[in-house]
PDB file of C-alpha atoms in Angstrom:
ATOM      1  CA  MET A1213      91.905  65.873  -9.280  1.00 88.00           C
ATOM      2  CA  LEU A1214      94.453  64.624  -6.606  1.00 93.00           C
ATOM      3  CA  PHE A1215      96.611  67.734  -5.150  1.00 95.00           C
ATOM      4  CA  ARG A1216      99.508  66.555  -3.647  1.00 97.00           C
ATOM      5  CA  ILE A1217     101.317  69.286  -0.873  1.00 97.00           C
ATOM      6  CA  ALA A1218     104.267  69.046   1.160  1.00 98.00           C
ATOM      7  CA  ILE A1219     104.638  71.037   4.325  1.00 98.00           C
ATOM      8  CA  VAL A1220     108.122  71.865   5.232  1.00 98.00           C
ATOM      9  CA  GLU A1221     107.969  73.037   8.835  1.00 98.00           C
ATOM     10  CA  ASP A1222     110.065  72.573  11.842  1.00 97.00           C
ATOM     11  CA  GLU A1223     107.588  73.510  14.396  1.00 96.00           C
ATOM     12  CA  LYS A1224     104.695  70.673  14.969  1.00 98.00           C
ATOM     13  CA  LYS A1225     102.159  73.236  15.727  1.00 97.00           C
ATOM     14  CA  ASP A1226     102.575  75.046  12.815  1.00 97.00           C
ATOM     15  CA  SER A1227     102.865  72.044  10.331  1.00 98.00           C
ATOM     16  CA  ASP A1228      99.383  71.097  12.199  1.00 98.00           C
ATOM     17  CA  LEU A1229      97.951  74.202  11.880  1.00 98.00           C
ATOM     18  CA  LEU A1230      98.490  73.983   7.845  1.00 98.00           C
ATOM     19  CA  GLU A1231      97.557  70.637   7.558  1.00 98.00           C
ATOM     20  CA  ASN A1232      93.719  71.687   9.578  1.00 98.00           C
ATOM     21  CA  TYR A1233      93.497  74.662   7.277  1.00 97.00           C
ATOM     22  CA  ILE A1234      93.826  72.470   3.956  1.00 96.00           C
ATOM     23  CA  ALA A1235      91.307  70.174   5.131  1.00 95.00           C
ATOM     24  CA  ARG A1236      89.371  72.461   5.850  1.00 95.00           C
ATOM     25  CA  TYR A1237      89.573  74.573   2.287  1.00 95.00           C
ATOM     26  CA  PHE A1238      88.758  71.038   0.520  1.00 94.00           C
ATOM     27  CA  SER A1239      85.706  69.999   2.770  1.00 92.00           C
ATOM     28  CA  GLU A1240      84.674  73.728   1.794  1.00 91.00           C
ATOM     29  CA  GLU A1241      85.186  73.304  -1.744  1.00 82.00           C
ATOM     30  CA  ALA A1242      82.108  71.759  -3.757  1.00 68.00           C
ATOM     31  CA  SER A1243      84.246  69.683  -5.817  1.00 70.00           C
ATOM     32  CA  GLU A1244      85.690  66.579  -6.732  1.00 77.00           C
ATOM     33  CA  ASN A1245      89.291  67.204  -6.294  1.00 81.00           C
ATOM     34  CA  ARG A1246      91.127  65.570  -3.384  1.00 91.00           C
ATOM     35  CA  TYR A1247      94.009  66.085  -1.762  1.00 95.00           C
ATOM     36  CA  GLN A1248      97.086  64.324  -0.037  1.00 96.00           C
ATOM     37  CA  VAL A1249      99.364  65.949   2.550  1.00 97.00           C
ATOM     38  CA  THR A1250     102.938  64.801   3.585  1.00 97.00           C
ATOM     39  CA  VAL A1251     104.775  66.961   6.059  1.00 98.00           C
ATOM     40  CA  PHE A1252     108.616  66.929   6.609  1.00 98.00           C
ATOM     41  CA  ASN A1253     109.885  68.710   9.470  1.00 97.00           C
ATOM     42  CA  ASN A1254     113.563  69.130   8.144  1.00 97.00           C
ATOM     43  CA  ALA A1255     114.215  71.133   4.988  1.00 98.00           C
ATOM     44  CA  GLY A1256     117.759  69.438   4.328  1.00 97.00           C
ATOM     45  CA  VAL A1257     116.563  65.887   4.700  1.00 96.00           C
ATOM     46  CA  PHE A1258     113.427  66.911   2.191  1.00 98.00           C
ATOM     47  CA  VAL A1259     115.733  68.239  -0.659  1.00 97.00           C
ATOM     48  CA  GLU A1260     118.073  65.484  -0.464  1.00 96.00           C
ATOM     49  CA  HIS A1261     115.225  62.765  -1.270  1.00 96.00           C
ATOM     50  CA  TYR A1262     113.056  65.276  -2.850  1.00 97.00           C
ATOM     51  CA  ARG A1263     111.193  63.726  -5.961  1.00 92.00           C
ATOM     52  CA  ALA A1264     109.021  65.833  -8.216  1.00 93.00           C
ATOM     53  CA  ASP A1265     106.271  64.174  -7.174  1.00 93.00           C
ATOM     54  CA  PHE A1266     104.123  67.285  -5.315  1.00 97.00           C
ATOM     55  CA  ASP A1267     102.035  69.964  -7.085  1.00 96.00           C
ATOM     56  CA  LEU A1268     102.473  72.539  -4.064  1.00 97.00           C
ATOM     57  CA  ILE A1269     105.152  72.848  -1.434  1.00 98.00           C
ATOM     58  CA  LEU A1270     104.340  75.030   1.614  1.00 98.00           C
ATOM     59  CA  LEU A1271     108.140  76.126   2.874  1.00 96.00           C
ATOM     60  CA  ASP A1272     109.020  77.652   6.091  1.00 95.00           C
ATOM     61  CA  ILE A1273     111.739  79.919   5.818  1.00 93.00           C
ATOM     62  CA  GLN A1274     113.280  80.013   9.389  1.00 92.00           C
ATOM     63  CA  MET A1275     114.660  76.250  10.067  1.00 94.00           C
ATOM     64  CA  PRO A1276     117.380  75.007  11.914  1.00 94.00           C
ATOM     65  CA  GLY A1277     120.076  73.310   9.547  1.00 95.00           C
ATOM     66  CA  MET A1278     119.190  74.217   5.895  1.00 96.00           C
ATOM     67  CA  ASN A1279     117.058  77.129   5.871  1.00 94.00           C
ATOM     68  CA  GLY A1280     113.653  77.475   3.631  1.00 94.00           C
ATOM     69  CA  MET A1281     115.494  79.901   0.936  1.00 93.00           C
ATOM     70  CA  ASP A1282     118.690  77.688   0.571  1.00 95.00           C
ATOM     71  CA  ALA A1283     115.864  74.662   0.380  1.00 97.00           C
ATOM     72  CA  ALA A1284     113.928  76.754  -2.623  1.00 96.00           C
ATOM     73  CA  ALA A1285     117.294  77.230  -4.414  1.00 95.00           C
ATOM     74  CA  ALA A1286     118.143  73.287  -4.015  1.00 97.00           C
ATOM     75  CA  LEU A1287     114.507  72.469  -5.156  1.00 97.00           C
ATOM     76  CA  ARG A1288     114.646  74.738  -8.201  1.00 96.00           C
ATOM     77  CA  LYS A1289     117.649  73.121  -9.331  1.00 95.00           C
ATOM     78  CA  LYS A1290     115.494  69.292  -9.287  1.00 95.00           C
ATOM     79  CA  ASP A1291     112.131  70.634 -10.053  1.00 96.00           C
ATOM     80  CA  SER A1292     111.606  74.043 -12.001  1.00 94.00           C
ATOM     81  CA  SER A1293     107.930  74.063 -11.867  1.00 95.00           C
ATOM     82  CA  VAL A1294     106.505  72.990  -8.801  1.00 97.00           C
ATOM     83  CA  LEU A1295     104.492  75.859  -6.795  1.00 97.00           C
ATOM     84  CA  LEU A1296     106.198  77.222  -4.011  1.00 96.00           C
ATOM     85  CA  VAL A1297     104.294  79.638  -1.256  1.00 95.00           C
ATOM     86  CA  PHE A1298     106.713  80.588   1.702  1.00 93.00           C
ATOM     87  CA  VAL A1299     104.830  80.698   5.470  1.00 92.00           C
ATOM     88  CA  THR A1300     107.052  82.772   7.234  1.00 87.00           C
ATOM     89  CA  ASN A1301     107.372  85.182  10.216  1.00 85.00           C
ATOM     90  CA  MET A1302     109.939  87.016   8.331  1.00 76.00           C
ATOM     91  CA  ALA A1303     108.159  89.522   5.743  1.00 72.00           C
ATOM     92  CA  GLN A1304     111.630  90.897   4.578  1.00 72.00           C
ATOM     93  CA  TYR A1305     112.376  87.555   2.624  1.00 67.00           C
ATOM     94  CA  ALA A1306     109.248  88.131   0.559  1.00 66.00           C
ATOM     95  CA  ILE A1307     111.536  89.760  -2.317  1.00 66.00           C
ATOM     96  CA  ARG A1308     113.973  86.945  -2.108  1.00 71.00           C
ATOM     97  CA  GLY A1309     111.574  84.824  -3.054  1.00 71.00           C
ATOM     98  CA  TYR A1310     111.006  85.750  -6.558  1.00 70.00           C
ATOM     99  CA  GLU A1311     114.778  84.631  -6.837  1.00 79.00           C
ATOM    100  CA  VAL A1312     113.497  81.109  -6.419  1.00 89.00           C
ATOM    101  CA  ASP A1313     110.057  81.654  -8.344  1.00 91.00           C
ATOM    102  CA  ALA A1314     107.637  81.175  -5.224  1.00 90.00           C
ATOM    103  CA  LEU A1315     104.148  81.733  -6.140  1.00 92.00           C
ATOM    104  CA  ASP A1316     103.513  83.700  -3.122  1.00 91.00           C
ATOM    105  CA  PHE A1317     104.139  83.814   0.976  1.00 90.00           C
ATOM    106  CA  VAL A1318     101.895  83.858   3.713  1.00 91.00           C
ATOM    107  CA  LEU A1319     102.729  85.680   7.047  1.00 90.00           C
ATOM    108  CA  LYS A1320     102.828  83.775  10.214  1.00 92.00           C
ATOM    109  CA  PRO A1321     100.326  83.902  12.533  1.00 93.00           C
ATOM    110  CA  VAL A1322      98.563  82.187   9.615  1.00 95.00           C
ATOM    111  CA  SER A1323      94.568  83.185   9.292  1.00 96.00           C
ATOM    112  CA  TYR A1324      92.306  80.860   7.797  1.00 97.00           C
ATOM    113  CA  TYR A1325      91.176  83.433   5.134  1.00 96.00           C
ATOM    114  CA  GLN A1326      95.283  84.556   4.283  1.00 94.00           C
ATOM    115  CA  PHE A1327      95.691  81.186   3.758  1.00 96.00           C
ATOM    116  CA  SER A1328      92.587  80.228   2.131  1.00 96.00           C
ATOM    117  CA  THR A1329      93.001  82.560  -0.803  1.00 95.00           C
ATOM    118  CA  LYS A1330      96.656  81.665  -1.447  1.00 94.00           C
ATOM    119  CA  LEU A1331      95.849  77.833  -1.450  1.00 95.00           C
ATOM    120  CA  GLU A1332      93.287  78.920  -4.207  1.00 93.00           C
ATOM    121  CA  ARG A1333      95.153  80.873  -6.295  1.00 93.00           C
ATOM    122  CA  ALA A1334      97.930  77.628  -6.059  1.00 92.00           C
ATOM    123  CA  LEU A1335      95.506  75.418  -6.947  1.00 88.00           C
ATOM    124  CA  GLN A1336      94.318  77.384 -10.099  1.00 87.00           C
TER     125      GLN A1336
END
């Protein structure tokens, strides 16, 4: 099975880290599952051109222009079933994540263990 994952993150070092964690997770998993990652550094552009072809969206909250919460609300109007996981250093937004039916959130700085458990949950 191919898992299509979008990373919406304006900080390159953070999106690179998430990409590396995804690669590590899939390399450690003993299965036939494959993955494809697409990185977007602008939430507004991502939402504007969004097509419902992702299984999971890893979404930063604090970004210039459209923030992750507004992006999630706009995404839900286009795709009610895609899995959303917020990746943020702002724990106070965790409760608001329920308003957009987010699966989970990961706090920055992201540890591999924390991330891998959230990714495993999302993929199930």
